[in-house]
Amino acid sequence: QVHFVETGGGLVQPGGSLRLSCVASGVSFSDHGPAWYRQAPGKQRELIAAITVSGIFDYDDSVKGRFTISRVGADNTYYLQMNSLKPEDTAVYYCNAISRGWGRFNSWGQGTQVTVSS
């Protein structure tokens, strides 16, 4: 059974940094890559960062240059380092995993809230 647990969110001032953590279980990372999504109030959940199975790092334009996704560690943990945070980054952040065809699992964790505000 696939399971994701996200931690590390919180309240941060604009320009600040946070590191989110994800522990994945039941996922084979030999044929999936780590991914991070977020859902802002009133908006759909969106993919913001991923590493493809072939090892390509991919970022949404809204976070490119500010966010960094990590590779998966031996304990199936991976991270999202978020720098230069903006109020528009406020959202619930979720981790998941993507297949070669960019499919993702239907199972979601509880997410972690990130609020960027002064």
mmCIF file of C-alpha atoms in Angstrom:
data_model
loop_
_atom_site.group_PDB
_atom_site.id
_atom_site.type_symbol
_atom_site.label_atom_id
_atom_site.label_comp_id
_atom_site.label_asym_id
_atom_site.label_seq_id
_atom_site.Cartn_x
_atom_site.Cartn_y
_atom_site.Cartn_z
ATOM 1 C CA GLN A 1 0.000 0.000 0.000
ATOM 2 C CA VAL A 2 1.345 3.403 -1.021
ATOM 3 C CA HIS A 3 1.650 5.977 1.725
ATOM 4 C CA PHE A 4 3.147 9.471 1.876
ATOM 5 C CA VAL A 5 3.876 11.551 4.976
ATOM 6 C CA GLU A 6 4.821 15.208 4.604
ATOM 7 C CA THR A 7 6.319 17.379 7.357
ATOM 8 C CA GLY A 8 8.168 20.643 7.724
ATOM 9 C CA GLY A 9 5.609 23.289 6.879
ATOM 10 C CA GLY A 10 4.959 26.392 8.906
ATOM 11 C CA LEU A 11 4.668 30.155 8.932
ATOM 12 C CA VAL A 12 7.542 32.050 7.361
ATOM 13 C CA GLN A 13 8.134 35.650 6.359
ATOM 14 C CA PRO A 14 8.553 36.612 2.708
ATOM 15 C CA GLY A 15 12.098 35.933 1.618
ATOM 16 C CA GLY A 16 12.485 33.132 4.130
ATOM 17 C CA SER A 17 13.217 29.449 3.663
ATOM 18 C CA LEU A 18 11.696 26.131 4.630
ATOM 19 C CA ARG A 19 12.614 22.525 3.999
ATOM 20 C CA LEU A 20 9.808 20.029 3.572
ATOM 21 C CA SER A 21 10.326 16.329 4.133
ATOM 22 C CA CYS A 22 8.521 13.351 2.641
ATOM 23 C CA VAL A 23 8.633 9.743 3.708
ATOM 24 C CA ALA A 24 7.227 7.400 1.102
ATOM 25 C CA SER A 25 6.317 3.768 1.629
ATOM 26 C CA GLY A 26 5.081 1.156 -0.798
ATOM 27 C CA VAL A 27 6.697 2.965 -3.766
ATOM 28 C CA SER A 28 9.348 1.470 -5.993
ATOM 29 C CA PHE A 29 11.767 4.252 -6.860
ATOM 30 C CA SER A 30 13.391 2.089 -9.478
ATOM 31 C CA ASP A 31 10.503 3.013 -11.774
ATOM 32 C CA HIS A 32 9.194 6.202 -10.162
ATOM 33 C CA GLY A 33 10.647 9.600 -9.406
ATOM 34 C CA PRO A 34 9.941 11.853 -6.428
ATOM 35 C CA ALA A 35 7.500 14.702 -6.885
ATOM 36 C CA TRP A 36 6.042 17.605 -4.955
ATOM 37 C CA TYR A 37 2.638 19.186 -5.508
ATOM 38 C CA ARG A 38 0.860 22.068 -3.858
ATOM 39 C CA GLN A 39 -2.711 23.290 -3.571
ATOM 40 C CA ALA A 40 -3.430 26.916 -2.826
ATOM 41 C CA PRO A 41 -6.823 28.017 -1.487
ATOM 42 C CA GLY A 42 -9.442 27.912 -4.234
ATOM 43 C CA LYS A 43 -7.044 26.382 -6.750
ATOM 44 C CA GLN A 44 -6.348 22.941 -8.117
ATOM 45 C CA ARG A 45 -3.456 20.850 -6.928
ATOM 46 C CA GLU A 46 -0.436 21.413 -9.164
ATOM 47 C CA LEU A 47 2.856 19.673 -9.777
ATOM 48 C CA ILE A 48 5.718 21.988 -8.899
ATOM 49 C CA ALA A 49 8.835 19.831 -8.781
ATOM 50 C CA ALA A 50 9.851 16.346 -9.819
ATOM 51 C CA ILE A 51 12.749 14.162 -10.792
ATOM 52 C CA THR A 52 11.925 11.874 -13.684
ATOM 53 C CA VAL A 53 12.864 8.213 -13.729
ATOM 54 C CA SER A 54 15.653 9.125 -16.146
ATOM 55 C CA GLY A 55 16.993 11.621 -13.612
ATOM 56 C CA ILE A 56 15.852 14.914 -15.119
ATOM 57 C CA PHE A 57 14.931 17.650 -12.677
ATOM 58 C CA ASP A 58 11.776 19.482 -13.653
ATOM 59 C CA TYR A 59 10.268 22.559 -12.028
ATOM 60 C CA ASP A 60 7.217 24.677 -12.598
ATOM 61 C CA ASP A 61 8.182 28.153 -13.748
ATOM 62 C CA SER A 62 6.669 29.627 -10.591
ATOM 63 C CA VAL A 63 9.308 27.965 -8.382
ATOM 64 C CA LYS A 64 12.262 27.562 -10.738
ATOM 65 C CA GLY A 65 15.436 28.950 -9.244
ATOM 66 C CA ARG A 66 13.964 29.083 -5.730
ATOM 67 C CA PHE A 67 12.937 25.504 -4.921
ATOM 68 C CA THR A 68 15.092 22.400 -5.079
ATOM 69 C CA ILE A 69 13.866 18.821 -4.962
ATOM 70 C CA SER A 70 16.192 16.197 -3.605
ATOM 71 C CA ARG A 71 16.826 12.701 -4.807
ATOM 72 C CA VAL A 72 15.371 9.851 -2.803
ATOM 73 C CA GLY A 73 17.485 8.584 0.076
ATOM 74 C CA ALA A 74 17.972 4.998 1.121
ATOM 75 C CA ASP A 75 15.162 5.388 3.640
ATOM 76 C CA ASN A 76 12.727 6.551 0.937
ATOM 77 C CA THR A 77 12.885 10.105 2.239
ATOM 78 C CA TYR A 78 13.148 13.140 0.015
ATOM 79 C CA TYR A 79 12.968 16.873 0.484
ATOM 80 C CA LEU A 80 11.863 20.143 -1.038
ATOM 81 C CA GLN A 81 14.132 23.058 -0.163
ATOM 82 C CA MET A 82 12.227 26.299 -0.592
ATOM 83 C CA ASN A 83 14.099 29.592 -0.637
ATOM 84 C CA SER A 84 13.068 33.183 -1.323
ATOM 85 C CA LEU A 85 9.513 32.353 -0.382
ATOM 86 C CA LYS A 86 6.711 34.595 -1.576
ATOM 87 C CA PRO A 87 3.154 35.074 -0.282
ATOM 88 C CA GLU A 88 1.902 33.318 -3.421
ATOM 89 C CA ASP A 89 3.727 30.171 -2.300
ATOM 90 C CA THR A 90 1.163 29.816 0.488
ATOM 91 C CA ALA A 91 -0.456 26.415 0.010
ATOM 92 C CA VAL A 92 -0.725 22.891 1.317
ATOM 93 C CA TYR A 93 2.217 20.916 -0.007
ATOM 94 C CA TYR A 94 2.025 17.221 -0.865
ATOM 95 C CA CYS A 95 4.558 14.684 -2.004
ATOM 96 C CA ASN A 96 3.921 11.875 -4.439
ATOM 97 C CA ALA A 97 5.836 9.947 -7.088
ATOM 98 C CA ILE A 98 5.682 9.973 -10.866
ATOM 99 C CA SER A 99 6.021 7.130 -13.341
ATOM 100 C CA ARG A 100 7.783 7.194 -16.717
ATOM 101 C CA GLY A 101 4.530 8.410 -18.241
ATOM 102 C CA TRP A 102 4.165 11.160 -15.632
ATOM 103 C CA GLY A 103 1.377 9.302 -13.883
ATOM 104 C CA ARG A 104 1.116 9.693 -10.141
ATOM 105 C CA PHE A 105 -0.386 7.689 -7.335
ATOM 106 C CA ASN A 106 -3.969 8.368 -6.302
ATOM 107 C CA SER A 107 -2.971 8.046 -2.663
ATOM 108 C CA TRP A 108 -2.200 11.343 -0.926
ATOM 109 C CA GLY A 109 -0.833 12.195 2.483
ATOM 110 C CA GLN A 110 -2.292 14.819 4.761
ATOM 111 C CA GLY A 111 -0.019 17.476 3.318
ATOM 112 C CA THR A 112 1.848 20.178 5.184
ATOM 113 C CA GLN A 113 0.706 23.789 5.329
ATOM 114 C CA VAL A 114 3.115 26.500 4.240
ATOM 115 C CA THR A 115 2.081 30.066 4.960
ATOM 116 C CA VAL A 116 4.209 32.952 3.752
ATOM 117 C CA SER A 117 3.196 36.175 5.431
ATOM 118 C CA SER A 118 4.669 39.121 7.273
#
